[in-house]
Amino acid sequence: MKSLCGNSKQLSLLSRKRVVITIDGPAASGKSTAARLLAKKLGYLYLDTGTMYRALTWKALRDKVDIKNPKALSDLARNTRIFLKPESDLNIRIYLDGKDVTSSIRSPEVNNYVSLVSAAGGLREVMVAQQREIANRGSLIAEGRDMGTVVFPEADVKIFLEASFQERAKRRWKENKEKGLSITREEVETELANRDRIDSQRKISPLKRAKGALVIDNSHMDIPQTVEKMWEIVTKKMKC
Ligand code: DC
């Protein structure tokens, strides 16, 4: 683990303990990239929980699982092996039952259904247990929707990252364009609005600010500025 503070006494205290930093926020707020870079800077594990729900959605669509049937979804989660393999640059490859699904889980079809699949309580229980298991392996940055509220309520630092709807839609549209996907701005806005609505209004583990979370609105920040702001929050909170 890298030093958060220059002071060796503080460092030894910190390095004896596993640190958990949670980053929650809506789709296209830049969470994944910023969280990954922050994890790299700290030398922590990086857990992108959205990939787990995406992988299950991809499998549900492939196997034509009835996504309106919560029991079918919890069975699916129980019978699936998800493995997140960090690469040297901290990008993560996602394996589902041994198959590399890293690109497939970013398809527009998965985008359209992932909020519905991830609203199922039984399926979430299986995922939450796996997420907590991963946290036993070392200090980590956990990123998602319910990291600070449900999965790691005792986290050392909690961050809520948000940006205006227009800014997030612009980012998502640009991302799709760079991938060669011809999706109109209107379609992007509809998809994003749907996901925002389902993610924040669902009964189980809705997206919301955790108690004690510090809010960053990065509508007018780029990724390096966002990471810098997160770094400031983390080091201040750790009383460096
Ligand atoms: O972060 P993302 O856009 O890759 O997440 C995809 C979906 O997964 C998101 O719309 C809601 C769901 N999700 C969730 O319910 N809980 C999490 N901790 C992470 C993601």
PDB file of C-alpha atoms and ligand atoms in Angstrom:
ATOM      1  CA  MET A   1       0.000   0.000   0.000  1.00  0.00           C
ATOM      2  CA  LYS A   2       1.311   3.439  -0.871  1.00  0.00           C
ATOM      3  CA  SER A   3       1.623   6.188   1.706  1.00  0.00           C
ATOM      4  CA  LEU A   4      -1.411   8.427   1.948  1.00  0.00           C
ATOM      5  CA  CYS A   5       0.489  10.720   4.287  1.00  0.00           C
ATOM      6  CA  GLY A   6       4.140  11.567   4.486  1.00  0.00           C
ATOM      7  CA  ASN A   7       4.201  10.726   8.192  1.00  0.00           C
ATOM      8  CA  SER A   8       5.501   7.247   9.001  1.00  0.00           C
ATOM      9  CA  LYS A   9       3.536   6.948  12.273  1.00  0.00           C
ATOM     10  CA  GLN A  10       0.279   7.630  10.463  1.00  0.00           C
ATOM     11  CA  LEU A  11       1.345   5.340   7.639  1.00  0.00           C
ATOM     12  CA  SER A  12       1.949   2.433   9.976  1.00  0.00           C
ATOM     13  CA  LEU A  13      -1.499   2.921  11.506  1.00  0.00           C
ATOM     14  CA  LEU A  14      -3.062   3.048   8.083  1.00  0.00           C
ATOM     15  CA  SER A  15      -1.198   0.088   6.691  1.00  0.00           C
ATOM     16  CA  ARG A  16      -2.277  -2.158   9.572  1.00  0.00           C
ATOM     17  CA  LYS A  17      -5.908  -1.579   8.751  1.00  0.00           C
ATOM     18  CA  ARG A  18      -7.857  -2.370   5.605  1.00  0.00           C
ATOM     19  CA  VAL A  19      -9.231   0.851   4.195  1.00  0.00           C
ATOM     20  CA  VAL A  20     -12.530   0.968   2.296  1.00  0.00           C
ATOM     21  CA  ILE A  21     -13.398   3.982   0.152  1.00  0.00           C
ATOM     22  CA  THR A  22     -16.822   4.008  -1.484  1.00  0.00           C
ATOM     23  CA  ILE A  23     -17.739   5.967  -4.601  1.00  0.00           C
ATOM     24  CA  ASP A  24     -21.399   6.039  -5.585  1.00  0.00           C
ATOM     25  CA  GLY A  25     -23.225   8.066  -8.186  1.00  0.00           C
ATOM     26  CA  PRO A  26     -25.464   7.973 -11.251  1.00  0.00           C
ATOM     27  CA  ALA A  27     -24.627   6.538 -14.680  1.00  0.00           C
ATOM     28  CA  ALA A  28     -22.091   8.499 -16.744  1.00  0.00           C
ATOM     29  CA  SER A  29     -20.871  10.590 -13.821  1.00  0.00           C
ATOM     30  CA  GLY A  30     -17.316   9.468 -14.564  1.00  0.00           C
ATOM     31  CA  LYS A  31     -17.157   7.191 -11.501  1.00  0.00           C
ATOM     32  CA  SER A  32     -15.422   4.245 -13.115  1.00  0.00           C
ATOM     33  CA  THR A  33     -12.503   6.100 -14.670  1.00  0.00           C
ATOM     34  CA  ALA A  34     -11.955   8.353 -11.659  1.00  0.00           C
ATOM     35  CA  ALA A  35     -12.264   5.463  -9.186  1.00  0.00           C
ATOM     36  CA  ARG A  36      -9.813   3.363 -11.194  1.00  0.00           C
ATOM     37  CA  LEU A  37      -7.240   6.166 -11.286  1.00  0.00           C
ATOM     38  CA  LEU A  38      -7.656   6.873  -7.580  1.00  0.00           C
ATOM     39  CA  ALA A  39      -7.163   3.170  -6.799  1.00  0.00           C
ATOM     40  CA  LYS A  40      -3.976   3.225  -8.879  1.00  0.00           C
ATOM     41  CA  LYS A  41      -2.696   6.302  -7.048  1.00  0.00           C
ATOM     42  CA  LEU A  42      -3.354   4.673  -3.658  1.00  0.00           C
ATOM     43  CA  GLY A  43      -2.253   1.169  -4.613  1.00  0.00           C
ATOM     44  CA  TYR A  44      -5.661  -0.192  -3.584  1.00  0.00           C
ATOM     45  CA  LEU A  45      -7.876  -2.836  -5.155  1.00  0.00           C
ATOM     46  CA  TYR A  46     -10.550  -1.479  -7.453  1.00  0.00           C
ATOM     47  CA  LEU A  47     -14.035  -2.968  -7.399  1.00  0.00           C
ATOM     48  CA  ASP A  48     -16.400  -1.904 -10.177  1.00  0.00           C
ATOM     49  CA  THR A  49     -19.701  -3.432  -9.022  1.00  0.00           C
ATOM     50  CA  GLY A  50     -21.628  -2.230 -12.100  1.00  0.00           C
ATOM     51  CA  THR A  51     -19.707  -4.829 -14.140  1.00  0.00           C
ATOM     52  CA  MET A  52     -21.152  -7.613 -11.962  1.00  0.00           C
ATOM     53  CA  TYR A  53     -24.743  -6.513 -12.600  1.00  0.00           C
ATOM     54  CA  ARG A  54     -23.946  -6.007 -16.269  1.00  0.00           C
ATOM     55  CA  ALA A  55     -22.479  -9.514 -16.561  1.00  0.00           C
ATOM     56  CA  LEU A  56     -25.618 -11.063 -15.026  1.00  0.00           C
ATOM     57  CA  THR A  57     -27.803  -8.992 -17.367  1.00  0.00           C
ATOM     58  CA  TRP A  58     -25.821 -10.190 -20.366  1.00  0.00           C
ATOM     59  CA  LYS A  59     -26.301 -13.813 -19.275  1.00  0.00           C
ATOM     60  CA  ALA A  60     -30.018 -13.302 -18.554  1.00  0.00           C
ATOM     61  CA  LEU A  61     -30.500 -11.914 -22.083  1.00  0.00           C
ATOM     62  CA  ARG A  62     -28.423 -14.673 -23.676  1.00  0.00           C
ATOM     63  CA  ASP A  63     -30.295 -17.428 -21.831  1.00  0.00           C
ATOM     64  CA  LYS A  64     -33.687 -15.743 -22.234  1.00  0.00           C
ATOM     65  CA  VAL A  65     -34.261 -15.698 -18.474  1.00  0.00           C
ATOM     66  CA  ASP A  66     -37.555 -14.069 -17.495  1.00  0.00           C
ATOM     67  CA  ILE A  67     -36.225 -10.842 -16.008  1.00  0.00           C
ATOM     68  CA  LYS A  68     -39.586 -10.100 -14.422  1.00  0.00           C
ATOM     69  CA  ASN A  69     -39.241 -13.240 -12.294  1.00  0.00           C
ATOM     70  CA  PRO A  70     -37.147 -12.446  -9.173  1.00  0.00           C
ATOM     71  CA  LYS A  71     -36.671 -16.143  -8.336  1.00  0.00           C
ATOM     72  CA  ALA A  72     -35.298 -16.857 -11.825  1.00  0.00           C
ATOM     73  CA  LEU A  73     -32.866 -13.952 -11.336  1.00  0.00           C
ATOM     74  CA  SER A  74     -31.610 -15.085  -7.923  1.00  0.00           C
ATOM     75  CA  ASP A  75     -31.123 -18.613  -9.316  1.00  0.00           C
ATOM     76  CA  LEU A  76     -29.183 -17.080 -12.181  1.00  0.00           C
ATOM     77  CA  ALA A  77     -26.920 -15.163  -9.771  1.00  0.00           C
ATOM     78  CA  ARG A  78     -26.339 -18.239  -7.604  1.00  0.00           C
ATOM     79  CA  ASN A  79     -25.438 -20.334 -10.642  1.00  0.00           C
ATOM     80  CA  THR A  80     -22.992 -17.887 -12.182  1.00  0.00           C
ATOM     81  CA  ARG A  81     -19.299 -17.451 -11.549  1.00  0.00           C
ATOM     82  CA  ILE A  82     -18.114 -13.883 -12.000  1.00  0.00           C
ATOM     83  CA  PHE A  83     -14.403 -13.196 -11.929  1.00  0.00           C
ATOM     84  CA  LEU A  84     -12.913  -9.685 -12.133  1.00  0.00           C
ATOM     85  CA  LYS A  85      -9.325  -9.827 -13.319  1.00  0.00           C
ATOM     86  CA  PRO A  86      -7.282  -6.644 -12.887  1.00  0.00           C
ATOM     87  CA  GLU A  87      -4.891  -5.862 -15.727  1.00  0.00           C
ATOM     88  CA  SER A  88      -1.591  -4.057 -15.253  1.00  0.00           C
ATOM     89  CA  ASP A  89      -3.162  -0.668 -16.169  1.00  0.00           C
ATOM     90  CA  LEU A  90      -5.974  -1.342 -13.655  1.00  0.00           C
ATOM     91  CA  ASN A  91      -8.465  -1.962 -16.417  1.00  0.00           C
ATOM     92  CA  ILE A  92     -10.546  -4.950 -15.443  1.00  0.00           C
ATOM     93  CA  ARG A  93     -11.435  -7.970 -17.544  1.00  0.00           C
ATOM     94  CA  ILE A  94     -14.716  -9.627 -16.624  1.00  0.00           C
ATOM     95  CA  TYR A  95     -15.152 -13.373 -16.905  1.00  0.00           C
ATOM     96  CA  LEU A  96     -18.559 -14.981 -16.648  1.00  0.00           C
ATOM     97  CA  ASP A  97     -18.463 -18.756 -16.156  1.00  0.00           C
ATOM     98  CA  GLY A  98     -14.957 -18.612 -17.618  1.00  0.00           C
ATOM     99  CA  LYS A  99     -15.923 -16.563 -20.706  1.00  0.00           C
ATOM    100  CA  ASP A 100     -14.444 -13.104 -21.271  1.00  0.00           C
ATOM    101  CA  VAL A 101     -17.469 -10.763 -21.523  1.00  0.00           C
ATOM    102  CA  THR A 102     -15.605  -7.462 -21.003  1.00  0.00           C
ATOM    103  CA  SER A 103     -16.844  -5.853 -24.244  1.00  0.00           C
ATOM    104  CA  SER A 104     -20.233  -7.571 -24.486  1.00  0.00           C
ATOM    105  CA  ILE A 105     -21.452  -6.149 -21.169  1.00  0.00           C
ATOM    106  CA  ARG A 106     -21.209  -2.587 -22.555  1.00  0.00           C
ATOM    107  CA  SER A 107     -23.703  -3.200 -25.389  1.00  0.00           C
ATOM    108  CA  PRO A 108     -26.768  -0.940 -25.792  1.00  0.00           C
ATOM    109  CA  GLU A 109     -28.973  -3.968 -25.062  1.00  0.00           C
ATOM    110  CA  VAL A 110     -27.293  -4.542 -21.686  1.00  0.00           C
ATOM    111  CA  ASN A 111     -27.537  -0.787 -20.991  1.00  0.00           C
ATOM    112  CA  ASN A 112     -31.282  -1.004 -21.578  1.00  0.00           C
ATOM    113  CA  TYR A 113     -31.934  -3.924 -19.235  1.00  0.00           C
ATOM    114  CA  VAL A 114     -29.306  -3.680 -16.499  1.00  0.00           C
ATOM    115  CA  SER A 115     -31.354  -1.395 -14.246  1.00  0.00           C
ATOM    116  CA  LEU A 116     -34.288  -3.817 -14.318  1.00  0.00           C
ATOM    117  CA  VAL A 117     -32.149  -6.874 -13.580  1.00  0.00           C
ATOM    118  CA  SER A 118     -30.211  -5.162 -10.799  1.00  0.00           C
ATOM    119  CA  ALA A 119     -33.434  -4.139  -9.021  1.00  0.00           C
ATOM    120  CA  ALA A 120     -34.053  -7.782  -7.986  1.00  0.00           C
ATOM    121  CA  GLY A 121     -33.424  -8.282  -4.251  1.00  0.00           C
ATOM    122  CA  GLY A 122     -32.376 -11.954  -4.295  1.00  0.00           C
ATOM    123  CA  LEU A 123     -29.890 -11.369  -7.086  1.00  0.00           C
ATOM    124  CA  ARG A 124     -28.440  -8.399  -5.193  1.00  0.00           C
ATOM    125  CA  GLU A 125     -27.943 -10.461  -2.021  1.00  0.00           C
ATOM    126  CA  VAL A 126     -25.707 -12.853  -3.941  1.00  0.00           C
ATOM    127  CA  MET A 127     -23.703  -9.966  -5.416  1.00  0.00           C
ATOM    128  CA  VAL A 128     -23.354  -8.098  -2.113  1.00  0.00           C
ATOM    129  CA  ALA A 129     -21.917 -11.219  -0.435  1.00  0.00           C
ATOM    130  CA  GLN A 130     -19.329 -11.503  -3.223  1.00  0.00           C
ATOM    131  CA  GLN A 131     -18.475  -7.790  -2.986  1.00  0.00           C
ATOM    132  CA  ARG A 132     -17.848  -8.054   0.773  1.00  0.00           C
ATOM    133  CA  GLU A 133     -15.748 -11.145   0.145  1.00  0.00           C
ATOM    134  CA  ILE A 134     -13.541  -9.152  -2.264  1.00  0.00           C
ATOM    135  CA  ALA A 135     -13.085  -6.468   0.409  1.00  0.00           C
ATOM    136  CA  ASN A 136     -11.440  -9.060   2.673  1.00  0.00           C
ATOM    137  CA  ARG A 137      -8.531  -9.225   0.247  1.00  0.00           C
ATOM    138  CA  GLY A 138      -7.169  -5.737   0.966  1.00  0.00           C
ATOM    139  CA  SER A 139      -7.797  -1.996   0.975  1.00  0.00           C
ATOM    140  CA  LEU A 140     -10.141  -1.064  -1.810  1.00  0.00           C
ATOM    141  CA  ILE A 141     -12.088   1.522  -3.740  1.00  0.00           C
ATOM    142  CA  ALA A 142     -15.624   0.182  -4.196  1.00  0.00           C
ATOM    143  CA  GLU A 143     -17.681   1.863  -6.876  1.00  0.00           C
ATOM    144  CA  GLY A 144     -21.400   1.539  -7.652  1.00  0.00           C
ATOM    145  CA  ARG A 145     -24.803   2.712  -6.435  1.00  0.00           C
ATOM    146  CA  ASP A 146     -25.127   1.256  -2.927  1.00  0.00           C
ATOM    147  CA  MET A 147     -21.526   0.961  -1.764  1.00  0.00           C
ATOM    148  CA  GLY A 148     -21.757   3.566   1.015  1.00  0.00           C
ATOM    149  CA  THR A 149     -25.398   2.911   1.941  1.00  0.00           C
ATOM    150  CA  VAL A 150     -25.672  -0.889   2.006  1.00  0.00           C
ATOM    151  CA  VAL A 151     -22.550  -2.846   1.136  1.00  0.00           C
ATOM    152  CA  PHE A 152     -19.943  -0.945   3.167  1.00  0.00           C
ATOM    153  CA  PRO A 153     -21.862   1.338   5.555  1.00  0.00           C
ATOM    154  CA  GLU A 154     -18.780   1.485   7.818  1.00  0.00           C
ATOM    155  CA  ALA A 155     -16.467   2.653   5.009  1.00  0.00           C
ATOM    156  CA  ASP A 156     -13.595   4.956   6.005  1.00  0.00           C
ATOM    157  CA  VAL A 157     -14.392   7.495   3.278  1.00  0.00           C
ATOM    158  CA  LYS A 158     -17.603   7.860   1.292  1.00  0.00           C
ATOM    159  CA  ILE A 159     -17.868   9.913  -1.883  1.00  0.00           C
ATOM    160  CA  PHE A 160     -20.960  10.678  -3.946  1.00  0.00           C
ATOM    161  CA  LEU A 161     -20.057  11.744  -7.462  1.00  0.00           C
ATOM    162  CA  GLU A 162     -22.623  13.543  -9.572  1.00  0.00           C
ATOM    163  CA  ALA A 163     -22.927  15.756 -12.645  1.00  0.00           C
ATOM    164  CA  SER A 164     -25.810  17.486 -14.390  1.00  0.00           C
ATOM    165  CA  PHE A 165     -28.076  15.355 -16.588  1.00  0.00           C
ATOM    166  CA  GLN A 166     -27.073  17.269 -19.746  1.00  0.00           C
ATOM    167  CA  GLU A 167     -23.377  16.833 -19.029  1.00  0.00           C
ATOM    168  CA  ARG A 168     -23.759  13.104 -18.362  1.00  0.00           C
ATOM    169  CA  ALA A 169     -25.796  12.639 -21.544  1.00  0.00           C
ATOM    170  CA  LYS A 170     -23.120  14.490 -23.508  1.00  0.00           C
ATOM    171  CA  ARG A 171     -20.381  12.224 -22.081  1.00  0.00           C
ATOM    172  CA  ARG A 172     -22.332   9.028 -22.773  1.00  0.00           C
ATOM    173  CA  TRP A 173     -23.126  10.158 -26.330  1.00  0.00           C
ATOM    174  CA  LYS A 174     -19.449  10.942 -26.993  1.00  0.00           C
ATOM    175  CA  GLU A 175     -18.412   7.577 -25.565  1.00  0.00           C
ATOM    176  CA  ASN A 176     -20.842   5.758 -27.870  1.00  0.00           C
ATOM    177  CA  LYS A 177     -19.660   7.761 -30.869  1.00  0.00           C
ATOM    178  CA  GLU A 178     -16.034   6.860 -30.115  1.00  0.00           C
ATOM    179  CA  LYS A 179     -17.079   3.195 -30.008  1.00  0.00           C
ATOM    180  CA  GLY A 180     -18.652   3.614 -33.460  1.00  0.00           C
ATOM    181  CA  LEU A 181     -22.216   3.186 -32.176  1.00  0.00           C
ATOM    182  CA  SER A 182     -24.758   5.299 -34.037  1.00  0.00           C
ATOM    183  CA  ILE A 183     -27.083   6.271 -31.212  1.00  0.00           C
ATOM    184  CA  THR A 184     -28.753   9.670 -31.334  1.00  0.00           C
ATOM    185  CA  ARG A 185     -28.500  12.194 -28.534  1.00  0.00           C
ATOM    186  CA  GLU A 186     -32.253  11.733 -27.895  1.00  0.00           C
ATOM    187  CA  GLU A 187     -31.834   7.971 -27.528  1.00  0.00           C
ATOM    188  CA  VAL A 188     -28.947   8.482 -25.097  1.00  0.00           C
ATOM    189  CA  GLU A 189     -31.042  10.909 -23.038  1.00  0.00           C
ATOM    190  CA  THR A 190     -33.990   8.497 -22.925  1.00  0.00           C
ATOM    191  CA  GLU A 191     -31.804   5.584 -21.826  1.00  0.00           C
ATOM    192  CA  LEU A 192     -30.039   7.677 -19.180  1.00  0.00           C
ATOM    193  CA  ALA A 193     -33.296   9.108 -17.816  1.00  0.00           C
ATOM    194  CA  ASN A 194     -34.733   5.585 -17.558  1.00  0.00           C
ATOM    195  CA  ARG A 195     -31.698   4.290 -15.717  1.00  0.00           C
ATOM    196  CA  ASP A 196     -31.656   7.295 -13.360  1.00  0.00           C
ATOM    197  CA  ARG A 197     -35.326   6.712 -12.586  1.00  0.00           C
ATOM    198  CA  ILE A 198     -35.082   2.963 -11.965  1.00  0.00           C
ATOM    199  CA  ASP A 199     -31.739   3.131 -10.096  1.00  0.00           C
ATOM    200  CA  SER A 200     -32.910   5.842  -7.715  1.00  0.00           C
ATOM    201  CA  GLN A 201     -36.550   4.802  -7.257  1.00  0.00           C
ATOM    202  CA  ARG A 202     -36.218   1.051  -6.806  1.00  0.00           C
ATOM    203  CA  LYS A 203     -37.235  -0.389  -3.418  1.00  0.00           C
ATOM    204  CA  ILE A 204     -34.014  -2.257  -2.686  1.00  0.00           C
ATOM    205  CA  SER A 205     -30.717  -0.374  -2.345  1.00  0.00           C
ATOM    206  CA  PRO A 206     -31.709   2.662  -4.413  1.00  0.00           C
ATOM    207  CA  LEU A 207     -29.050   5.110  -5.531  1.00  0.00           C
ATOM    208  CA  LYS A 208     -28.809   7.819  -2.866  1.00  0.00           C
ATOM    209  CA  ARG A 209     -26.205   9.719  -0.925  1.00  0.00           C
ATOM    210  CA  ALA A 210     -24.923   7.670   1.981  1.00  0.00           C
ATOM    211  CA  LYS A 211     -24.909   9.187   5.440  1.00  0.00           C
ATOM    212  CA  GLY A 212     -21.589  10.969   5.794  1.00  0.00           C
ATOM    213  CA  ALA A 213     -20.825  10.947   2.048  1.00  0.00           C
ATOM    214  CA  LEU A 214     -19.000  13.937   0.611  1.00  0.00           C
ATOM    215  CA  VAL A 215     -20.519  15.157  -2.633  1.00  0.00           C
ATOM    216  CA  ILE A 216     -18.492  16.085  -5.691  1.00  0.00           C
ATOM    217  CA  ASP A 217     -20.335  17.665  -8.611  1.00  0.00           C
ATOM    218  CA  ASN A 218     -17.961  17.236 -11.536  1.00  0.00           C
ATOM    219  CA  SER A 219     -20.140  18.868 -14.231  1.00  0.00           C
ATOM    220  CA  HIS A 220     -17.318  21.359 -14.824  1.00  0.00           C
ATOM    221  CA  MET A 221     -14.355  19.116 -14.055  1.00  0.00           C
ATOM    222  CA  ASP A 222     -12.369  16.746 -16.227  1.00  0.00           C
ATOM    223  CA  ILE A 223     -11.173  13.371 -14.979  1.00  0.00           C
ATOM    224  CA  PRO A 224      -7.777  14.514 -13.581  1.00  0.00           C
ATOM    225  CA  GLN A 225      -9.539  17.314 -11.669  1.00  0.00           C
ATOM    226  CA  THR A 226     -12.100  14.833 -10.331  1.00  0.00           C
ATOM    227  CA  VAL A 227      -9.352  12.477  -9.156  1.00  0.00           C
ATOM    228  CA  GLU A 228      -7.510  15.392  -7.552  1.00  0.00           C
ATOM    229  CA  LYS A 229     -10.665  16.405  -5.655  1.00  0.00           C
ATOM    230  CA  MET A 230     -11.160  12.814  -4.476  1.00  0.00           C
ATOM    231  CA  TRP A 231      -7.536  12.622  -3.368  1.00  0.00           C
ATOM    232  CA  GLU A 232      -8.002  15.845  -1.364  1.00  0.00           C
ATOM    233  CA  ILE A 233     -11.077  14.393   0.353  1.00  0.00           C
ATOM    234  CA  VAL A 234      -9.392  11.078   1.135  1.00  0.00           C
ATOM    235  CA  THR A 235      -6.214  12.565   2.577  1.00  0.00           C
ATOM    236  CA  LYS A 236      -8.175  15.122   4.626  1.00  0.00           C
ATOM    237  CA  LYS A 237     -10.519  12.460   5.971  1.00  0.00           C
ATOM    238  CA  MET A 238      -7.545  10.273   6.887  1.00  0.00           C
ATOM    239  CA  LYS A 239      -6.241  13.306   8.821  1.00  0.00           C
ATOM    240  CA  CYS A 240      -2.935  13.538   6.974  1.00  0.00           C
TER     241      CYS A 240
HETATM  242  O1   DC B   1     -22.023   1.732 -13.070  1.00  0.00           O
HETATM  243  P1   DC B   1     -22.712   1.079 -14.270  1.00  0.00           P
HETATM  244  O2   DC B   1     -23.395   2.069 -15.184  1.00  0.00           O
HETATM  245  O3   DC B   1     -21.817   0.152 -15.027  1.00  0.00           O
HETATM  246  O4   DC B   1     -23.866   0.183 -13.616  1.00  0.00           O
HETATM  247  C1   DC B   1     -24.789  -0.542 -14.405  1.00  0.00           C
HETATM  248  C2   DC B   1     -26.077  -0.745 -13.638  1.00  0.00           C
HETATM  249  O5   DC B   1     -25.872  -1.650 -12.573  1.00  0.00           O
HETATM  250  C3   DC B   1     -26.716   0.487 -13.027  1.00  0.00           C
HETATM  251  O6   DC B   1     -27.632   1.094 -13.901  1.00  0.00           O
HETATM  252  C4   DC B   1     -27.397  -0.031 -11.802  1.00  0.00           C
HETATM  253  C5   DC B   1     -26.656  -1.300 -11.460  1.00  0.00           C
HETATM  254  N1   DC B   1     -25.812  -1.189 -10.288  1.00  0.00           N
HETATM  255  C6   DC B   1     -26.421  -1.403  -9.078  1.00  0.00           C
HETATM  256  O7   DC B   1     -27.619  -1.593  -9.007  1.00  0.00           O
HETATM  257  N2   DC B   1     -25.667  -1.407  -7.945  1.00  0.00           N
HETATM  258  C7   DC B   1     -24.348  -1.191  -7.997  1.00  0.00           C
HETATM  259  N3   DC B   1     -23.651  -1.218  -6.876  1.00  0.00           N
HETATM  260  C8   DC B   1     -23.714  -0.947  -9.232  1.00  0.00           C
HETATM  261  C9   DC B   1     -24.484  -0.929 -10.370  1.00  0.00           C
END
